[in-house]
Every structure is written in structure tokens, then in C-alpha cells.
Coordinates of C-alpha atoms in Angstrom, one line a residue:
M1 CA -12.3 49.0 -36.1
A2 CA -13.5 47.7 -39.4
T3 CA -11.6 44.6 -40.7
V4 CA -11.0 43.1 -44.1
P5 CA -12.0 39.4 -44.7
L6 CA -8.8 37.4 -45.4
G7 CA -10.1 33.9 -45.6
D8 CA -8.6 31.0 -43.7
P9 CA -5.6 32.2 -41.6
Q10 CA -3.8 28.9 -41.9
S11 CA -3.9 29.0 -45.6
R12 CA -2.6 32.6 -45.7
T13 CA 0.5 32.4 -43.4
K14 CA 3.7 30.7 -44.3
S15 CA 5.8 30.7 -41.1
G16 CA 8.8 29.1 -42.6
N17 CA 11.8 27.8 -40.7
T18 CA 15.5 28.4 -40.5
A19 CA 16.2 25.9 -43.3
D20 CA 14.2 27.9 -45.9
V21 CA 15.4 31.4 -45.1
L22 CA 16.1 33.3 -48.3
L23 CA 16.9 36.8 -47.1
E24 CA 17.8 38.3 -43.7
V25 CA 17.9 42.0 -43.2
K26 CA 19.6 42.9 -39.8
G27 CA 20.1 46.4 -38.4
L28 CA 20.0 48.0 -41.9
K29 CA 20.8 51.8 -42.0
T30 CA 20.9 53.6 -45.3
H31 CA 21.6 57.4 -45.1
F32 CA 21.8 60.1 -47.7
F33 CA 24.5 62.7 -47.1
L34 CA 23.3 66.0 -48.6
Q35 CA 24.4 69.7 -48.2
Q36 CA 21.2 70.3 -46.1
G37 CA 22.1 67.5 -43.7
V38 CA 21.9 63.7 -43.3
V39 CA 18.6 62.0 -44.3
R40 CA 18.2 58.7 -42.4
A41 CA 16.1 57.1 -45.0
V42 CA 16.3 53.6 -43.5
E43 CA 17.1 53.3 -39.8
D44 CA 17.8 50.0 -38.0
V45 CA 15.4 47.8 -40.1
D46 CA 15.2 44.0 -39.4
F47 CA 13.0 41.4 -41.2
T48 CA 13.3 37.9 -42.8
V49 CA 12.0 36.5 -46.0
H50 CA 11.5 32.8 -46.4
K51 CA 11.4 30.9 -49.7
G52 CA 8.0 31.2 -51.4
Q53 CA 6.8 33.8 -48.9
T54 CA 5.3 37.2 -49.7
V55 CA 6.4 40.0 -47.4
G56 CA 4.4 43.2 -47.6
I57 CA 6.2 46.5 -46.8
V58 CA 3.7 49.3 -46.1
G59 CA 3.8 52.9 -45.1
E60 CA 3.1 56.4 -46.4
S61 CA 5.3 58.0 -49.1
G62 CA 8.7 59.1 -47.7
C63 CA 8.9 56.3 -45.1
G64 CA 11.9 54.6 -46.7
K65 CA 10.2 51.6 -48.4
S66 CA 11.8 52.1 -51.8
V67 CA 15.3 52.9 -50.4
M68 CA 15.1 49.7 -48.3
A69 CA 14.4 47.8 -51.5
R70 CA 17.2 49.4 -53.4
S71 CA 19.5 48.6 -50.5
V72 CA 18.6 44.9 -50.8
M73 CA 19.4 45.1 -54.5
S74 CA 22.7 47.1 -53.8
I75 CA 21.6 49.9 -56.1
V76 CA 21.3 52.8 -53.7
P77 CA 21.9 56.0 -55.7
P78 CA 24.6 58.5 -54.5
P79 CA 24.9 60.4 -52.2
G80 CA 23.1 57.6 -50.4
R81 CA 24.9 54.6 -49.0
I82 CA 24.5 51.7 -46.5
V83 CA 26.2 52.8 -43.3
E84 CA 25.5 49.9 -41.1
G85 CA 23.8 46.5 -41.0
D86 CA 23.7 43.2 -42.9
I87 CA 21.6 42.0 -45.9
L88 CA 22.2 38.3 -46.0
F89 CA 21.1 36.6 -49.2
H90 CA 21.1 32.7 -49.0
L91 CA 22.3 31.7 -52.4
D92 CA 21.6 28.1 -53.6
R93 CA 24.7 27.0 -55.6
G94 CA 22.7 24.2 -57.3
D95 CA 24.7 21.3 -55.9
G96 CA 22.7 21.1 -52.6
S97 CA 25.1 23.6 -50.8
K98 CA 24.4 27.2 -50.0
E99 CA 26.4 30.4 -49.9
V100 CA 25.4 33.4 -47.8
V101 CA 26.2 36.7 -49.5
N102 CA 26.1 40.0 -47.7
M103 CA 24.6 42.5 -50.2
A104 CA 25.4 45.3 -47.8
T105 CA 29.2 44.8 -47.9
I106 CA 30.0 43.6 -51.4
D107 CA 31.0 45.9 -54.2
P108 CA 27.8 47.1 -55.9
M109 CA 29.5 47.2 -59.3
G110 CA 31.5 44.0 -58.7
D111 CA 31.0 40.7 -60.5
K112 CA 29.4 39.1 -57.5
A113 CA 26.7 41.8 -57.2
R114 CA 26.1 41.7 -60.9
S115 CA 25.7 37.9 -61.0
I116 CA 23.0 38.1 -58.2
R117 CA 21.2 41.2 -59.3
G118 CA 18.8 40.5 -62.1
F119 CA 19.4 36.7 -61.8
E120 CA 18.7 35.7 -58.2
I121 CA 17.1 39.0 -57.1
S122 CA 15.0 41.0 -59.6
M123 CA 12.9 44.2 -59.2
V124 CA 9.8 45.6 -60.8
F125 CA 10.0 49.3 -60.5
Q126 CA 7.2 51.8 -59.6
E127 CA 6.9 53.5 -63.0
P128 CA 7.8 51.4 -66.1
M129 CA 7.8 54.3 -68.5
T130 CA 10.8 55.8 -66.6
S131 CA 12.4 52.4 -66.0
L132 CA 12.4 51.1 -69.5
S133 CA 14.8 52.5 -72.1
P134 CA 12.8 54.5 -74.7
V135 CA 15.3 53.8 -77.5
H136 CA 15.4 50.0 -77.2
T137 CA 12.7 47.6 -78.0
V138 CA 11.0 45.6 -75.2
G139 CA 12.6 42.4 -76.6
D140 CA 16.1 43.9 -76.6
Q141 CA 15.8 44.9 -73.0
I142 CA 14.6 41.5 -71.9
M143 CA 17.2 39.7 -74.0
E144 CA 20.0 41.8 -72.4
A145 CA 19.3 40.3 -69.0
I146 CA 19.0 36.8 -70.5
L147 CA 22.3 37.1 -72.4
L148 CA 24.1 38.5 -69.3
H149 CA 23.1 35.7 -67.0
Q150 CA 22.5 32.6 -69.2
D151 CA 24.7 30.8 -71.7
V152 CA 22.5 31.0 -74.7
T153 CA 22.7 32.4 -78.3
K154 CA 20.9 35.6 -79.3
E155 CA 18.3 33.6 -81.2
E156 CA 17.6 31.5 -78.1
A157 CA 17.5 34.6 -75.9
R158 CA 14.8 36.1 -78.2
Q159 CA 12.7 33.0 -78.0
I160 CA 13.0 33.0 -74.2
A161 CA 11.9 36.7 -74.2
I162 CA 8.9 35.8 -76.4
D163 CA 8.0 32.9 -74.1
T164 CA 8.3 35.0 -71.0
L165 CA 6.1 37.7 -72.5
R166 CA 3.5 35.0 -73.3
Q167 CA 3.8 33.7 -69.7
V168 CA 2.9 37.1 -68.3
G169 CA -0.2 37.4 -70.4
M170 CA 1.1 39.7 -73.1
P171 CA -1.1 39.6 -76.2
D172 CA 0.7 38.7 -79.5
P173 CA 4.2 38.4 -77.9
E174 CA 5.9 37.8 -81.3
R175 CA 4.9 41.3 -82.3
I176 CA 5.3 43.0 -79.0
V177 CA 8.9 41.8 -78.6
D178 CA 9.9 44.3 -81.4
R179 CA 7.8 47.2 -80.1
Y180 CA 9.2 50.2 -78.1
P181 CA 7.8 51.1 -74.6
H182 CA 6.0 54.2 -75.9
Q183 CA 4.0 52.0 -78.2
L184 CA 2.5 50.0 -75.4
S185 CA -0.3 50.8 -72.9
G186 CA 0.4 51.2 -69.2
G187 CA -0.7 47.7 -68.4
M188 CA 1.4 46.2 -71.2
R189 CA 4.5 48.2 -70.1
Q190 CA 4.0 46.8 -66.6
R191 CA 3.8 43.3 -68.0
A192 CA 6.9 43.9 -70.0
M193 CA 8.7 45.0 -66.7
I194 CA 7.5 41.8 -65.0
A195 CA 8.7 39.7 -67.9
M196 CA 12.1 41.3 -67.7
A197 CA 12.3 40.6 -64.0
L198 CA 11.2 37.0 -64.4
S199 CA 13.2 36.1 -67.5
C200 CA 16.0 34.5 -65.4
R201 CA 13.6 32.8 -62.9
P202 CA 14.8 34.7 -59.7
S203 CA 14.5 33.4 -56.2
L204 CA 13.3 36.8 -54.9
L205 CA 11.2 39.4 -56.7
I206 CA 11.0 42.9 -55.3
A207 CA 7.8 44.7 -56.5
D208 CA 7.9 48.4 -55.7
E209 CA 4.4 49.8 -56.1
P210 CA 3.9 47.8 -59.3
T211 CA 0.2 48.8 -59.8
T212 CA 0.2 52.5 -58.7
A213 CA -0.3 54.1 -62.1
L214 CA -2.8 51.4 -63.4
D215 CA -6.5 51.4 -63.5
V216 CA -8.4 49.1 -61.2
T217 CA -9.1 46.3 -63.7
T218 CA -5.4 46.2 -64.9
Q219 CA -4.3 46.3 -61.3
A220 CA -6.3 43.2 -60.5
Q221 CA -4.9 41.5 -63.5
I222 CA -1.3 42.3 -62.5
L223 CA -1.8 41.1 -58.9
T224 CA -3.4 37.8 -60.1
L225 CA -0.6 37.4 -62.6
M226 CA 2.1 37.8 -59.8
T227 CA 0.3 35.4 -57.6
D228 CA 0.1 32.7 -60.3
L229 CA 3.7 33.2 -61.3
Q230 CA 4.8 32.9 -57.7
E231 CA 3.0 29.6 -57.3
E232 CA 4.5 28.4 -60.7
L233 CA 8.1 29.4 -60.0
G234 CA 8.2 29.1 -56.3
M235 CA 9.8 32.5 -55.8
A236 CA 9.5 34.8 -52.8
I237 CA 8.1 38.4 -53.2
I238 CA 8.8 41.6 -51.3
F239 CA 5.7 43.7 -52.2
I240 CA 6.0 47.4 -51.4
T241 CA 2.8 49.5 -51.4
H242 CA 0.8 52.0 -49.4
D243 CA -2.4 50.1 -50.3
L244 CA -3.5 47.9 -47.4
G245 CA -6.2 46.3 -49.6
V246 CA -3.4 45.0 -51.9
I247 CA -1.5 43.8 -48.8
A248 CA -4.6 41.9 -47.6
Q249 CA -4.8 40.1 -50.9
M250 CA -1.1 39.4 -51.5
A251 CA 1.0 39.2 -48.3
D252 CA 1.7 36.5 -45.8
Y253 CA 3.8 38.7 -43.5
V254 CA 3.6 42.5 -43.1
V255 CA 6.3 45.1 -42.1
V256 CA 4.9 48.6 -41.3
M257 CA 7.4 51.4 -41.8
Y258 CA 7.4 55.0 -40.6
L259 CA 10.2 57.5 -41.3
G260 CA 12.7 54.8 -42.0
E261 CA 11.9 52.6 -39.0
V262 CA 9.9 49.4 -38.6
V263 CA 7.1 50.3 -36.2
E264 CA 5.2 47.0 -36.4
M265 CA 5.6 43.5 -38.0
A266 CA 3.5 40.4 -37.8
D267 CA 1.6 37.9 -40.0
V268 CA -1.0 39.5 -42.2
D269 CA -4.0 38.3 -40.1
T270 CA -2.5 39.7 -36.9
I271 CA -1.9 43.1 -38.5
F272 CA -5.5 43.4 -39.8
Y273 CA -7.3 41.8 -36.8
D274 CA -5.1 42.8 -33.9
P275 CA -2.9 45.9 -34.8
K276 CA -1.0 47.4 -31.9
H277 CA 0.9 50.5 -33.1
P278 CA -1.3 53.7 -33.4
Y279 CA 0.2 54.3 -36.9
T280 CA -1.0 50.9 -38.1
R281 CA -4.4 51.4 -36.6
S282 CA -4.6 54.8 -38.3
L283 CA -3.7 53.3 -41.7
L284 CA -6.4 50.6 -41.3
R285 CA -9.0 53.2 -40.4
S286 CA -8.2 55.1 -43.6
I287 CA -9.2 52.2 -45.8
P288 CA -12.3 52.9 -47.9
M289 CA -15.0 50.3 -47.3
L290 CA -18.5 49.9 -48.8
G291 CA -21.3 50.7 -46.4
R292 CA -19.1 52.1 -43.6
R293 CA -20.2 55.4 -42.1
S294 CA -18.9 57.5 -39.3
A295 CA -20.7 56.7 -36.0
E296 CA -20.7 60.4 -35.0
H297 CA -21.5 62.2 -38.2
K298 CA -23.3 59.6 -40.2
T299 CA -21.3 60.4 -43.2
S300 CA -19.1 58.3 -45.5
R301 CA -16.1 60.5 -45.2
L302 CA -12.8 58.7 -44.7
T303 CA -10.8 58.9 -41.5
A304 CA -7.5 60.7 -42.2
I305 CA -4.2 60.6 -40.3
R306 CA -3.8 64.1 -38.9
G307 CA -0.7 66.1 -40.0
T308 CA 1.9 65.0 -42.6
V309 CA 5.1 62.9 -42.6
P310 CA 7.8 65.2 -41.0
D311 CA 10.7 66.8 -42.8
P312 CA 13.4 64.1 -43.0
Y313 CA 16.0 66.7 -42.0
S314 CA 14.2 67.4 -38.7
I315 CA 12.7 64.2 -37.4
P316 CA 10.9 64.8 -34.0
K317 CA 12.6 63.8 -30.8
G318 CA 11.4 60.7 -29.1
C319 CA 8.9 58.7 -31.2
P320 CA 8.8 60.1 -34.7
F321 CA 5.0 59.5 -34.9
H322 CA 4.1 61.3 -31.6
P323 CA 3.1 64.7 -33.2
R324 CA 0.4 62.8 -35.2
C325 CA -0.5 60.1 -32.6
P326 CA -3.9 60.2 -30.9
Q327 CA -2.4 58.1 -28.0
A328 CA 0.8 60.1 -27.4
I329 CA 1.9 60.5 -23.8
Q330 CA 3.2 64.0 -23.1
G331 CA 6.6 63.9 -21.4
V332 CA 7.3 60.3 -22.7
C333 CA 6.6 59.9 -26.4
D334 CA 8.1 63.3 -27.1
T335 CA 11.3 62.7 -25.2
T336 CA 12.2 58.9 -25.3
A337 CA 12.8 56.7 -28.3
P338 CA 10.3 53.8 -28.1
P339 CA 11.7 50.3 -27.6
F340 CA 11.1 47.6 -30.2
L341 CA 9.1 45.0 -28.3
E342 CA 8.2 41.4 -29.1
L343 CA 4.7 40.4 -28.1
E344 CA 2.9 37.0 -28.4
G345 CA 3.5 34.9 -31.5
G346 CA 6.4 36.9 -32.8
H347 CA 4.3 40.1 -33.1
K348 CA 6.7 43.0 -32.8
V349 CA 5.9 46.7 -32.2
R350 CA 7.9 49.9 -31.5
C351 CA 5.8 51.7 -28.9
V352 CA 5.9 52.6 -25.2
L353 CA 2.3 51.6 -24.8
Y354 CA 3.3 48.0 -24.5
E355 CA 6.3 48.2 -22.2

């Protein structure tokens, strides 16, 4: 299997310890109750985020990545709701003490959730044109978050908004602050979204496919910007994407999801150099690489994962991936739900091949 050069493993992985835990997701289940049936968008998800760490969430479209992120933010749209599990956010009170808030159980519209959302936890959404209000200026939208969470005047909030736009590399921020989203390019709108998310200096930034609609050059600029801001502000990042090339560049730890479940999780070097789950291996084989050709056909055609993600109303019995899996064992994978096993070094995989 081809691999992606990642540099020095020791410089890439931040293991963290219990003292610097920022977010703990335990047994999270988020379901949507529709007329057609129940969609189990997120099913028994566990992972931990440490301060200053970047955790990558990867998987195909429809695997529950965005719903998981919205669950952490406590903004799951109806008819969806969290039905089980805990989302423990370790809140620093500022006096040296900590408070653990369960985002899964607090009132999503209550004062506590509002005080955390947008201040301690911020989110950059997938498509800024649909996330930004078309009838308010960029500056007004950034100032709204600042005025809500900080004790400042409107003039001070405007200056903070300009300074934040400048920090994210926006050209001529004094002029852009009074522009509307439709007057900006795609890359500028994405920078405005990042500025809005960073305006209150959050402890955790959730980036949901923040570079999907951007050209390659702008994508590289946004990724570099996020890395630089993370080092400057010391925040943790949950980076959601289907692009494993981006994960290789950005992440310290990787969580692979399929049909709402975590199928594999490990540090980024282990995922790329020693993947265990057949789904992870298939994703890695589908990465385009310069100079790589098929050994059999001597062509440069990409290896594709056969089939498609199943209908969420009729998830296959046993392992959800078995209809597409090249290593599926008949009579086992199609009948028995695979266990979630812990291998060496904290490497976890949901597969019967490692029992």
C-alpha cells in the first residue's frame, strides 16, 4: 500500500494526559426520528480531544461526521436528538478551577449552552454562503458574537472584528467589515467564517469540511492559516473531512467513521502506516498520488471502494461495511456485529479480523 510522508512522528503526535483533556465523547448516540423510520446518524461514538490537539474525523458522505459535530455544539436540528451518551466539555473558569459540562444533557437553548457555544466552542461550517446571513454585513455578524460574549461597547466590538479579519489574512479589513457576503469571493467568505469563529478566542474549534468548495491554492492558504492560528491561540481543533491528504497535513489523531460508527482510531502515523480496518485501507488506496500505477493494468486509474454507502433506513445486519468489504467472512461478518477492540499503543478497531 502506498503511504504519505508525514515527517517526524514524534513531532506530529500529541498524546496528552488526563490533566489536559478538553473534550470527552462517550457512547454518543444521535438519532433522527422520521416518518420513514429512525436514522441512527451517530451510534456509540467515543473519542477524546486534548488541549492544543487536532483530531481528524474522516469518512464518506453520510457517515455521521457533521451530525456528530453538531451534537458536540448542541445544535442538532429536529427531528434529530441525542438519545444516549455524554459530551463532557472541561471548562476552565479562569481562576485555576475547572467545571465539567455535559453538552448532551443541558438545555440547547439555555443560558449555559449559549455561554459555551460561540465562546468556548466555535464551528466553521461547510459552506459559508449558506451559513452567513445575506442581509447583514460581515462586520455585523462578527460583532454579534463579540457583543454576546464580551463586555465591550459596539465601537470596541467593531475594532475587534477588524483586528480578527486582519488576523485571518483578510485584505483591507477596514473595508471588508462593511461588505455583505455576496460581495466576497469564496476564499474571503471562508476567512470571514473563520474570523467569526475565532473572534472570542475559543478553546475548541470545529471545522466541518472548511475547504471543500475552494480551489487548491485557497485551500492551502486556509489550512496554513488554521495551523498558524492554532499555534498562536493554543486551541484544539476537530477537523472533519473526507480528504485524507488534508488529514495527513493537519491531524495528530484520527477517528474513522462509517455509517455513524467509529471503525478505527489511532494517531495519524499509525492510521497511514499501519491501518487495520478494511474500510480505512480502502480509503487510503483511493488517494491520488503522482507516479502511482496499477500493478496489474499499468494504468493510473484510481482504486475505488466498490458499492455505495447503504441506505440509513436499512443498515445491513452484522458489520455495516461487509457488503463492500474485500475481506468479509461469510456467515460471520453478515450476522455478527463486530467488537470494538483495542490493539497495541491505544490503536482501536471495530473488526472481527482482530479478535
